[in-house]
Tab-separated table of C-alpha atoms and ligand atoms in Angstrom:
chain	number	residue	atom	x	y	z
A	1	UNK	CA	24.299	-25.685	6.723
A	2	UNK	CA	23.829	-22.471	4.728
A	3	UNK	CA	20.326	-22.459	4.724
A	4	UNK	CA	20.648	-22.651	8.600
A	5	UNK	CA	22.404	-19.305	8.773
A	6	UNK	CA	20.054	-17.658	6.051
A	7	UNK	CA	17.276	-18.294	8.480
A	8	UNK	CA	14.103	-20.523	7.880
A	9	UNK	CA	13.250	-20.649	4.439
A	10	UNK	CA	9.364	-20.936	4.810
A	11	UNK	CA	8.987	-17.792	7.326
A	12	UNK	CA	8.461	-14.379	5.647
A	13	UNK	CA	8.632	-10.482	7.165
A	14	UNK	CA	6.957	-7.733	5.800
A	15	UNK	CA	7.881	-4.175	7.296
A	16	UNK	CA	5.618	-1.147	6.379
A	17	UNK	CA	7.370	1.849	7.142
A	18	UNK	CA	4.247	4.551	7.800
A	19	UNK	CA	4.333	7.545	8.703
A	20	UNK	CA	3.042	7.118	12.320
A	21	UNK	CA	4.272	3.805	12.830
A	22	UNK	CA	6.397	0.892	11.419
A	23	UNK	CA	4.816	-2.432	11.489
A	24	UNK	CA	6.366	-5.882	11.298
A	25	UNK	CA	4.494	-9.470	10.736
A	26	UNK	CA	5.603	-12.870	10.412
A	27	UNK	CA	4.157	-15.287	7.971
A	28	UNK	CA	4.808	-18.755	7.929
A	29	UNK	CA	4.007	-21.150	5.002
A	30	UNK	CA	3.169	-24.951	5.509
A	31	UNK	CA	0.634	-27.204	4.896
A	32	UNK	CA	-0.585	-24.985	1.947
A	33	UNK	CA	-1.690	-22.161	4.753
A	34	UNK	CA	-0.407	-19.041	5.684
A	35	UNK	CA	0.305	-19.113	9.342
A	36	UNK	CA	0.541	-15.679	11.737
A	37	UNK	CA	3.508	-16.546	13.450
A	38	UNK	CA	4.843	-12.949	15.383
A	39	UNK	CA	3.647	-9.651	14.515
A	40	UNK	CA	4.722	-5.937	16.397
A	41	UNK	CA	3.697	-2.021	15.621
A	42	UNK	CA	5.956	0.542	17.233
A	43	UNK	CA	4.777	4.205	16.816
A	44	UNK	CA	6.891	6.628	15.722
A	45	UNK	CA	6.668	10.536	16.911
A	46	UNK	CA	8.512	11.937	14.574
A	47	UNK	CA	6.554	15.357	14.533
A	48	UNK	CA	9.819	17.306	15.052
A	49	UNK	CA	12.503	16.564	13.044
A	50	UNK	CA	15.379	16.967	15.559
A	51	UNK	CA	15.472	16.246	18.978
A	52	UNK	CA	17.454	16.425	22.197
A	53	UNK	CA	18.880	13.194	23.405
A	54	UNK	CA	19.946	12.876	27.566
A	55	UNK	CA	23.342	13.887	26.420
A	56	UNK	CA	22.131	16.724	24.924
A	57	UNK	CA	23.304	15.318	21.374
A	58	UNK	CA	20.819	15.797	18.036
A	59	UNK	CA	19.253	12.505	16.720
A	60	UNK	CA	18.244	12.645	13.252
A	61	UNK	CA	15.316	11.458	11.542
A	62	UNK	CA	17.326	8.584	10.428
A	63	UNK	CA	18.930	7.891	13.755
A	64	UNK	CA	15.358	7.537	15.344
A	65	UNK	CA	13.592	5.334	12.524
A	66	UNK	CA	16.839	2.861	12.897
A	67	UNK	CA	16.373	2.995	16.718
A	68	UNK	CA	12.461	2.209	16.457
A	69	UNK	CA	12.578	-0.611	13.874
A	70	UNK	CA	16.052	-1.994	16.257
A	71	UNK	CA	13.646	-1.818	19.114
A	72	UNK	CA	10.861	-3.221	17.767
A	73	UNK	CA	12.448	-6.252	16.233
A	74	UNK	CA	14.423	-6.909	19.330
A	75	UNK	CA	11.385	-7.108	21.691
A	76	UNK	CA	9.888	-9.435	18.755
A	77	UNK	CA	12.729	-11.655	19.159
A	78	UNK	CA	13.223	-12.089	15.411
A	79	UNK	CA	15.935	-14.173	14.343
A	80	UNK	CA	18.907	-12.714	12.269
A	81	UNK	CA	18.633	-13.625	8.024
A	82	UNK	CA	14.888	-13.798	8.178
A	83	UNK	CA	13.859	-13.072	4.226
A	84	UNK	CA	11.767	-9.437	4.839
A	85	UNK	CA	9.755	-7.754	2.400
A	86	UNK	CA	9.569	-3.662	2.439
A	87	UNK	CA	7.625	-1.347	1.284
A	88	UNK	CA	8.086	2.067	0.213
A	89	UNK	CA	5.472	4.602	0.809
A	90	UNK	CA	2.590	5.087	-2.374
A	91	UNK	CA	3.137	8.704	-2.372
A	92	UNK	CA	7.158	8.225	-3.572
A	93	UNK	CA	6.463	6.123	-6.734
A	94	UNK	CA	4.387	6.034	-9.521
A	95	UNK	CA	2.063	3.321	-10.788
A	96	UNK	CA	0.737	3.862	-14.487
A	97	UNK	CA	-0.616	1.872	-17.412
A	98	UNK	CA	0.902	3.375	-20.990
A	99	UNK	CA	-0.542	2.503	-24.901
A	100	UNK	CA	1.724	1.190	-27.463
A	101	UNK	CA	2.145	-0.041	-30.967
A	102	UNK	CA	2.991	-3.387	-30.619
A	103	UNK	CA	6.678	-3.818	-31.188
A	104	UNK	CA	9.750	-6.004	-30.387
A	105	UNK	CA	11.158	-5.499	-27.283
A	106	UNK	CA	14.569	-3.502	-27.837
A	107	UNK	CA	12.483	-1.142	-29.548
A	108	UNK	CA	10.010	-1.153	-26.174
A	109	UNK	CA	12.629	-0.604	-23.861
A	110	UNK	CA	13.389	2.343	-25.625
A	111	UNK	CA	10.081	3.364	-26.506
A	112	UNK	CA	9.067	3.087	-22.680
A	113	UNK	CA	12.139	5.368	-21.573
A	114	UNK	CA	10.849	7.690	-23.948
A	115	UNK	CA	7.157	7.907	-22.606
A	116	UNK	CA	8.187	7.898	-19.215
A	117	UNK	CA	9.754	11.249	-19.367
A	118	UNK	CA	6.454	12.324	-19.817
A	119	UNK	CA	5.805	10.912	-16.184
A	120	UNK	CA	8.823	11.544	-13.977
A	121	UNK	CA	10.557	14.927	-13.402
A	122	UNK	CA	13.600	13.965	-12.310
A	123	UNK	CA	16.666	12.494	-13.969
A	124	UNK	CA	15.638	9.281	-14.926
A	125	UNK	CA	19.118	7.525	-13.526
A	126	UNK	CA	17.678	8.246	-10.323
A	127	UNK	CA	14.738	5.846	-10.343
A	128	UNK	CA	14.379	2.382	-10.704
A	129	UNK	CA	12.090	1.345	-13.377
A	130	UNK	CA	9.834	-2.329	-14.295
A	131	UNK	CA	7.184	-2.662	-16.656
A	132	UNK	CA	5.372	-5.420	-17.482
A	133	UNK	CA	3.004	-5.850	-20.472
A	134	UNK	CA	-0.595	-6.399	-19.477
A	135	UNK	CA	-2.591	-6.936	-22.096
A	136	UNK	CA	-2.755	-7.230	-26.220
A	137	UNK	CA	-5.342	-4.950	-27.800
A	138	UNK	CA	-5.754	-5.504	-31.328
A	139	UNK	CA	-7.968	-1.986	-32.289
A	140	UNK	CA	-8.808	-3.289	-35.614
A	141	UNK	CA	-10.761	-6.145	-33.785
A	142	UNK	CA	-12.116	-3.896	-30.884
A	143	UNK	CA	-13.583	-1.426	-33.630
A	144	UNK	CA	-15.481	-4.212	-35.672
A	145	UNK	CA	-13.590	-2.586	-38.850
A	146	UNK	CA	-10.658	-2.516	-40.463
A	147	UNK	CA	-8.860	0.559	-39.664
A	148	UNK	CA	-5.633	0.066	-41.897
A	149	UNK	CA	-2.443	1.504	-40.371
A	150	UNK	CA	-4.486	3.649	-37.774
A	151	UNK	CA	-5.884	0.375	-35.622
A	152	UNK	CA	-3.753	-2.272	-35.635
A	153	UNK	CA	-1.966	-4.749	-32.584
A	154	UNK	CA	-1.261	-2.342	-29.280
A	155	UNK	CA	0.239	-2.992	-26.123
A	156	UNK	CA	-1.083	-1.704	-22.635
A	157	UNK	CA	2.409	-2.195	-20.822
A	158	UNK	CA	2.448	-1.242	-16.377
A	159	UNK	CA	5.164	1.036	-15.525
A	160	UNK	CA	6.387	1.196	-11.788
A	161	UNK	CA	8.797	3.715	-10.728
A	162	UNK	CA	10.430	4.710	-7.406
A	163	UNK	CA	13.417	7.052	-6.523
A	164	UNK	CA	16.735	4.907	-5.711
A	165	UNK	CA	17.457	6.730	-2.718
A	166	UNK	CA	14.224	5.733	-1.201
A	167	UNK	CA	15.014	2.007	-1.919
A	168	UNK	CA	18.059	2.652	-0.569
A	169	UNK	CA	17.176	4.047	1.860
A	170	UNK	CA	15.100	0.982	3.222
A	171	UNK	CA	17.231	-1.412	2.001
A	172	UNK	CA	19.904	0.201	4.605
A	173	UNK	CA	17.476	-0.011	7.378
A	174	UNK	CA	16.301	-3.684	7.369
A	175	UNK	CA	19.943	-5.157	6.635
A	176	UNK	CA	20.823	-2.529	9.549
A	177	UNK	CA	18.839	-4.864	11.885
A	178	UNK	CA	20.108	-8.060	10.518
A	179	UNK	CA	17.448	-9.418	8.345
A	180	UNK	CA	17.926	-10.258	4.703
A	181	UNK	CA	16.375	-7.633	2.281
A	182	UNK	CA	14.835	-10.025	-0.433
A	183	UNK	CA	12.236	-7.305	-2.210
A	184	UNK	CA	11.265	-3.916	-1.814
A	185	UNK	CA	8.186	-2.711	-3.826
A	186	UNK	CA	5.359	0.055	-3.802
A	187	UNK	CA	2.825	-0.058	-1.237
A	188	UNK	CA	0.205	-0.321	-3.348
A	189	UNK	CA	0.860	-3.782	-4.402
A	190	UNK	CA	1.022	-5.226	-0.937
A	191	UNK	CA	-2.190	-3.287	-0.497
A	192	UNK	CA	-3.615	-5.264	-3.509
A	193	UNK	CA	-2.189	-8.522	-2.634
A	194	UNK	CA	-3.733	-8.644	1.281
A	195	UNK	CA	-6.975	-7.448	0.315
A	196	UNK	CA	-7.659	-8.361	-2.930
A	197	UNK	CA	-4.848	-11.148	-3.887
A	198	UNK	CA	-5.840	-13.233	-7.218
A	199	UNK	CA	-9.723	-12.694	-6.434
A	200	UNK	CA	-10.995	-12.152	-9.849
A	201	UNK	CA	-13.094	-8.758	-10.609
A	202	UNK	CA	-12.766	-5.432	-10.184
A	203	UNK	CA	-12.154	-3.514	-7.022
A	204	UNK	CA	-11.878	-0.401	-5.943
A	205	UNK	CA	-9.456	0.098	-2.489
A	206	UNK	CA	-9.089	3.590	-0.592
A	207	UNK	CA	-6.403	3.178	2.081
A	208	UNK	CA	-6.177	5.976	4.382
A	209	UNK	CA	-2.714	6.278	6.238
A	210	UNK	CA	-1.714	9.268	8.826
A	211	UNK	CA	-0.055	11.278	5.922
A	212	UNK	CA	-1.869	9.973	2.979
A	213	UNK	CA	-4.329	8.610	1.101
A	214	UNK	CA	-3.638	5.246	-1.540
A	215	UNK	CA	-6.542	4.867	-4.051
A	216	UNK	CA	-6.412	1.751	-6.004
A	217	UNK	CA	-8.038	0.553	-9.005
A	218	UNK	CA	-7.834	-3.056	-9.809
A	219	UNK	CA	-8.719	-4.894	-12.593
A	220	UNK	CA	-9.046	-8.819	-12.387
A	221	UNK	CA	-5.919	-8.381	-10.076
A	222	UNK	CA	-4.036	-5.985	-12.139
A	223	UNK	CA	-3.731	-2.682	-10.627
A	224	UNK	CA	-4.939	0.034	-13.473
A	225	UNK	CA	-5.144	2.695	-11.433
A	226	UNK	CA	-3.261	4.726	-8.709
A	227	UNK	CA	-3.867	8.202	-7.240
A	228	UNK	CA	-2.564	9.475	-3.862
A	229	UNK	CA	-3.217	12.358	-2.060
A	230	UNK	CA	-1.442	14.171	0.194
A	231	UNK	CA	-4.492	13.836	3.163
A	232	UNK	CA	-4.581	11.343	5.808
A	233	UNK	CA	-5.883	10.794	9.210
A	234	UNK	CA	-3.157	13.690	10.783
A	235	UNK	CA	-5.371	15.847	8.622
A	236	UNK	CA	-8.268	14.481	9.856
A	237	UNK	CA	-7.428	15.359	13.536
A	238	UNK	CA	-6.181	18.592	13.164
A	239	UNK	CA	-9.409	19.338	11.185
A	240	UNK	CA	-11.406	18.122	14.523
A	241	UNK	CA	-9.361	20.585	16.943
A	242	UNK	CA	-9.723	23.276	15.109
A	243	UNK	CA	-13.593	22.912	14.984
A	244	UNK	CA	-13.847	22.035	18.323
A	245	UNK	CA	-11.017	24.438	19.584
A	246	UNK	CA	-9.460	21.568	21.353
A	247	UNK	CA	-5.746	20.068	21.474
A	248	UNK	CA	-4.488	17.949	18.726
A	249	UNK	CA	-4.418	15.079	21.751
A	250	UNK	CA	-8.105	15.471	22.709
A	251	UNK	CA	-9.096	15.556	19.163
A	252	UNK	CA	-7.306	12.342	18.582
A	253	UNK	CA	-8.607	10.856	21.320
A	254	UNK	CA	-11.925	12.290	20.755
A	255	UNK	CA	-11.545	10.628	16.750
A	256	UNK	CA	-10.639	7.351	17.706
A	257	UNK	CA	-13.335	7.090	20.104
A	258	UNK	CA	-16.629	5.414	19.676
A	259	UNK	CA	-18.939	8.467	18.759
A	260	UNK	CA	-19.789	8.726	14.972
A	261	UNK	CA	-18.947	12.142	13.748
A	262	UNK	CA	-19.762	12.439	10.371
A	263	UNK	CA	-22.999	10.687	9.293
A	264	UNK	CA	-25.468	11.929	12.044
A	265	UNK	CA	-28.194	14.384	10.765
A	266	UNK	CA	-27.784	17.243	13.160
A	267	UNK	CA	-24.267	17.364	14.440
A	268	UNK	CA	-22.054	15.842	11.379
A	269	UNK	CA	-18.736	17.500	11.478
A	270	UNK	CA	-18.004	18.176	8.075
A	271	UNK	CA	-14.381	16.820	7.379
A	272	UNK	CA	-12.544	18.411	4.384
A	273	UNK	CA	-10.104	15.589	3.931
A	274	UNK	CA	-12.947	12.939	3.572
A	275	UNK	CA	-14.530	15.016	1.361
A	276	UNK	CA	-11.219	15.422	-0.553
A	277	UNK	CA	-11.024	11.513	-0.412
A	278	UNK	CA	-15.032	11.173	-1.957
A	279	UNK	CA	-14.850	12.983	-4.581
A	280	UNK	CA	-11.247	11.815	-5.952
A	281	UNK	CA	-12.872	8.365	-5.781
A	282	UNK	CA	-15.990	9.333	-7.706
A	283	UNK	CA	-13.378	11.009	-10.586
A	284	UNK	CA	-11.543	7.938	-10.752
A	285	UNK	CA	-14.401	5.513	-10.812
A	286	UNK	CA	-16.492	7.554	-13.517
A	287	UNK	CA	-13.424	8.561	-15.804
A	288	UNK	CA	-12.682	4.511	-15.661
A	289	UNK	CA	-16.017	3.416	-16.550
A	290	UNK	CA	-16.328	5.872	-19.234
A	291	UNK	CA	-13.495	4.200	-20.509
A	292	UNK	CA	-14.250	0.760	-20.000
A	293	UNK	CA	-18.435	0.942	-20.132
A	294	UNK	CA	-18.768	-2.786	-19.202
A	295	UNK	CA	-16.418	-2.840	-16.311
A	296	UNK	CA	-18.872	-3.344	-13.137
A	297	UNK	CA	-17.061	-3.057	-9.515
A	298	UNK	CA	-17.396	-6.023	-7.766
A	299	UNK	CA	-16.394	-3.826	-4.313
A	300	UNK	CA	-14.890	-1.279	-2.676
A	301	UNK	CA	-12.641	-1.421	0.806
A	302	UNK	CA	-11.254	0.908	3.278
A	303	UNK	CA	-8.325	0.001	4.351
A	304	UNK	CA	-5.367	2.073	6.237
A	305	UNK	CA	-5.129	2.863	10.306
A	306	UNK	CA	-8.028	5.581	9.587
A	307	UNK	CA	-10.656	2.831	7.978
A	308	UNK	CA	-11.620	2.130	11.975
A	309	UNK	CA	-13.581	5.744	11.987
A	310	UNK	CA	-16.679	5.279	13.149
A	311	UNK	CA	-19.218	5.582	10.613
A	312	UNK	CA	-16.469	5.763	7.690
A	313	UNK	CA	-18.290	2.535	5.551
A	314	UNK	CA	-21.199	4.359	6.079
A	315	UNK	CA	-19.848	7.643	4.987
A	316	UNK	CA	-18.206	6.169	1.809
A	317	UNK	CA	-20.862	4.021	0.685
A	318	UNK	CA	-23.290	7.248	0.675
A	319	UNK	CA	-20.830	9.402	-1.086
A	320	UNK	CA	-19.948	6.713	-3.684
A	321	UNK	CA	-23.260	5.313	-4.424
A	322	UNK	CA	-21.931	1.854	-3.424
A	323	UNK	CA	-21.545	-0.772	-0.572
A	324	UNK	CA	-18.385	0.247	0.543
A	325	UNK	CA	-16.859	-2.124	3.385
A	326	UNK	CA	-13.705	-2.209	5.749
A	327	UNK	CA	-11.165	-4.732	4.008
A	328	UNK	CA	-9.906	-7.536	5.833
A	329	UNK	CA	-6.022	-8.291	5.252
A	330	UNK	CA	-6.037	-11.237	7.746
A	331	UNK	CA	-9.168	-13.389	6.054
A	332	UNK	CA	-6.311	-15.808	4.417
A	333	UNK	CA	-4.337	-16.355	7.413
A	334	UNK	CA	-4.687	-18.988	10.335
A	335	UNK	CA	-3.796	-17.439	13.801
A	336	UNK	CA	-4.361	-18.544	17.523
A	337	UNK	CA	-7.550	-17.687	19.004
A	338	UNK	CA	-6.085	-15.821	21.705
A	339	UNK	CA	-4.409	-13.316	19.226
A	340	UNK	CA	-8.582	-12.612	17.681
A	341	UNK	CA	-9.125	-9.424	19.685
A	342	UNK	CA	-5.922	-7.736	19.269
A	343	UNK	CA	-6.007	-8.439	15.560
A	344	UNK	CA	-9.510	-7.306	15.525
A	345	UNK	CA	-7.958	-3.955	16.635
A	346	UNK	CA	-5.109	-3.837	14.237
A	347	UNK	CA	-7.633	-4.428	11.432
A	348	UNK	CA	-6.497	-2.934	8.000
A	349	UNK	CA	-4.189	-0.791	8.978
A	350	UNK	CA	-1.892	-4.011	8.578
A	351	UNK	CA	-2.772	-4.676	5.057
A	352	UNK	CA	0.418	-3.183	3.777
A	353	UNK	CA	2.636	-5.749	6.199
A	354	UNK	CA	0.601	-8.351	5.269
A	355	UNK	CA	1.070	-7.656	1.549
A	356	UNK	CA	4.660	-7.676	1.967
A	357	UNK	CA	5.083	-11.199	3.962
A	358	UNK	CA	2.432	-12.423	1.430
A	359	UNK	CA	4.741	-12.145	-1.652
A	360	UNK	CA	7.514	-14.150	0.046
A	361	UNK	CA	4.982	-17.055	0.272
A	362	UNK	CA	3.841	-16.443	-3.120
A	363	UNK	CA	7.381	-16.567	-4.554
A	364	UNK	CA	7.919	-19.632	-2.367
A	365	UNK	CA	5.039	-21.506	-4.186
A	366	UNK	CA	6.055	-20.815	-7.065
A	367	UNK	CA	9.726	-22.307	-6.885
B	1	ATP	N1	-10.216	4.103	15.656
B	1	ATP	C1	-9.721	5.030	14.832
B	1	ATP	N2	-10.522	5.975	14.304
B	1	ATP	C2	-10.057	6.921	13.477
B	1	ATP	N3	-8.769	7.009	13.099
B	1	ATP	C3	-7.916	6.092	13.581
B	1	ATP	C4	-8.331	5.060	14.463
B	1	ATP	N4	-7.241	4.312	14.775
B	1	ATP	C5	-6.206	4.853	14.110
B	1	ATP	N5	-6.596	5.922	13.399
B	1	ATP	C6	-5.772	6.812	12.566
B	1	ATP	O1	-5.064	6.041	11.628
B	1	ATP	C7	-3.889	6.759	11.239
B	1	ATP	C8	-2.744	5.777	11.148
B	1	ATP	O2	-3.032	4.888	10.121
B	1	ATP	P1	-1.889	4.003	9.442
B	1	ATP	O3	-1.214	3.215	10.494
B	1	ATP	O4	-2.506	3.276	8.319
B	1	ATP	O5	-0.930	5.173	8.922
B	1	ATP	P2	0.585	5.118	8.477
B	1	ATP	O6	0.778	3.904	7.658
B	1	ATP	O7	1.472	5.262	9.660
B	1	ATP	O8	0.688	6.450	7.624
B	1	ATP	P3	0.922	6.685	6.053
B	1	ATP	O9	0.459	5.448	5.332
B	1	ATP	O10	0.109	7.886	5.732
B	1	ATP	O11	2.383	6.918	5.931
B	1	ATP	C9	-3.668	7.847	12.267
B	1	ATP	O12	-3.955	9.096	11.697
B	1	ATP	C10	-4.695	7.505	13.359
B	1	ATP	O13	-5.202	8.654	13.996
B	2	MG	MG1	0.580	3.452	5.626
């Protein structure tokens, strides 16, 4: 009877709150497939901060995020206790890989509070912390000599951090609309688990939002990497209307649209934030194979609402030096025909949803 009122066990949501717009999907898991079963985007203008209701009273930032998600899962008819995966935007955590000595774990606990001072400003009782260790180096071995006390075992041990009022924060939101919170994690992971999942090799994603930009560096499914920037597709648009001296509206129109603005030879607009985007890439990629000369990347995706500018693979894959290509967070999941061309539009800028509803059915499998 309980699991009747906890909803249905095998049907997972993922909610990605962007910054332009929240959106929800519903995975199902049987037969060993992941099955679309109800997905929604609502967009949210939240360009001013406060704003006049008919009553004349002030709705808050807050006020209007609950009242778009409330909306949007009401018109998607989603049944109370459904178990919903969140994420929490890449730009509010941090992702990073840290050296030790080998050591037992009291002493790592410790030892990993210690170096991730180094990494977060703030009081450290504000954010929630995991590690993980992800690999056993032995430096003696990796030399080819016996460096005494200088080499010996080390750990490479992933630290994720985000602030507690942003989880919160979320976690106050989804149980707000009736649906049972069962994990809230970085957007980067769901990023990695749509795109890339357990696909062994190394890739290289670059997810470009409204606000910001995710960069990703994965190693056999590991992320090792994580940069954001402050640059998105807003960016991009303003960046249009100014050259063009047209409204932010025309310009977005005008961006969306089907003309390829930055890779022809005589009228390329030249677009700061891209450029921004390239050559934080090209850092990342270099410093990593400097450090690891016989990694080889095995690909790179776009990803992110702003991947479907015309002419961005093309762009990318110039700058970089490498086939770059859009990613595809749906290529693991059945869905009814009639849903293809919608989905077609949605593209990647789902991959974070998809992420999210993907590690319920992962955690599913694995009980
Ligand atoms: N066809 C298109 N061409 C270019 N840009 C597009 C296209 N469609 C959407 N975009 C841009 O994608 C952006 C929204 O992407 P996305 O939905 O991934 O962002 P978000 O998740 O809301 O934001 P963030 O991740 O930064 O918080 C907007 O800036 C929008 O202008
Ligand atoms: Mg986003």
């Amino acid at each position: 009877m309980l699991e009747f009122f906890k909803g249905k066990r095998n049907h997972f949501v993922g909610i990605d709150f962007g910054t332009s717009s929240i959106k929800v999907v519903e995975l199902s898991y049987e037969n060993q497939k992941a099955k679309l079963e109800n997905y929604g985007i609502v967009d949210l203008d939240l360009t001013s901060q406060f704003e006049k209701g008919n009553d004349n009273s002030v709705t808050s930032y807050e006020q209007r995020l609950n009242a778009a998600l409330k909306g949007l899962i009401g018109r998607m008819k989603l049944p109370n206790g459904l178990q919903s995966y969140v994420s929490i935007p890449g730009f509010s955590g941090l992702i990073t890989i840290i050296e030790l000595p080998e050591m037992q774990s009291d002493e790592l606990a410790k030892a990993i509070q210690f170096e991730a001072h180094k990494y977060i400003p703030s009081s450290l009782d504000e954010v929630a912390m995991s590690w993980e260790i992800i690999e056993h180096i032995d430096a003696n071995k990796q030399l080819g000599q016996n460096l005494g006390k200088a080499g010996g075992k080390r750990i490479k041990v992933l630290l994720v951090a985000a602030p507690k009022k942003d989880i919160e924060h979320y976690d106050r939101l989804v149980s707000g609309v009736d649906l049972e919170v069962s994990a809230i994690e970085l957007e980067t992971f769901s990023i990695a688990r749509s795109l890339v999942g357990d696909d062994a090799g190394n890739f290289f994603i670059i997810d470009i939002g409204s606000r910001a930009t995710n960069m990703i560096l994965l190693e056999k499914g590991v992320v090792m990497v994580n940069r954001n920037v402050d640059a998105g597709g807003s960016e991009i648009t303003t960046t249009i209307a100014d050259m063009m001296g047209i409204s932010k509206q025309r310009s977005e129109a005008f961006k969306t649209g089907d003309k390829d603005l930055i890779n022809s030879t005589e009228s390329a607009l030249i677009i700061p934030v891209l450029e921004l985007i390239a050559s934080e890439s090209k850092r990342i990629l270099n410093s990593y194979k400097e450090k690891n000369p016989n990694l080889r990347i095995d690909g790179i995706f776009l990803s992110g609402g702003s991947s479907k500018m015309k002419g961005l693979e093309q762009y990318f894959t110039k700058s970089l030096g490498m086939p770059v290509m859009i990613g595809n967070p749906w290529k693991k999941i059945l869905y009814d025909e009639k849903a293809k061309p919608l989905i077609d539009v949605l593209g990647a800028s789902f991959a974070v949803a998809i992420g999210l509803a993907l590690r319920g059915l992962e955690e599913y499998k694995r009980k």
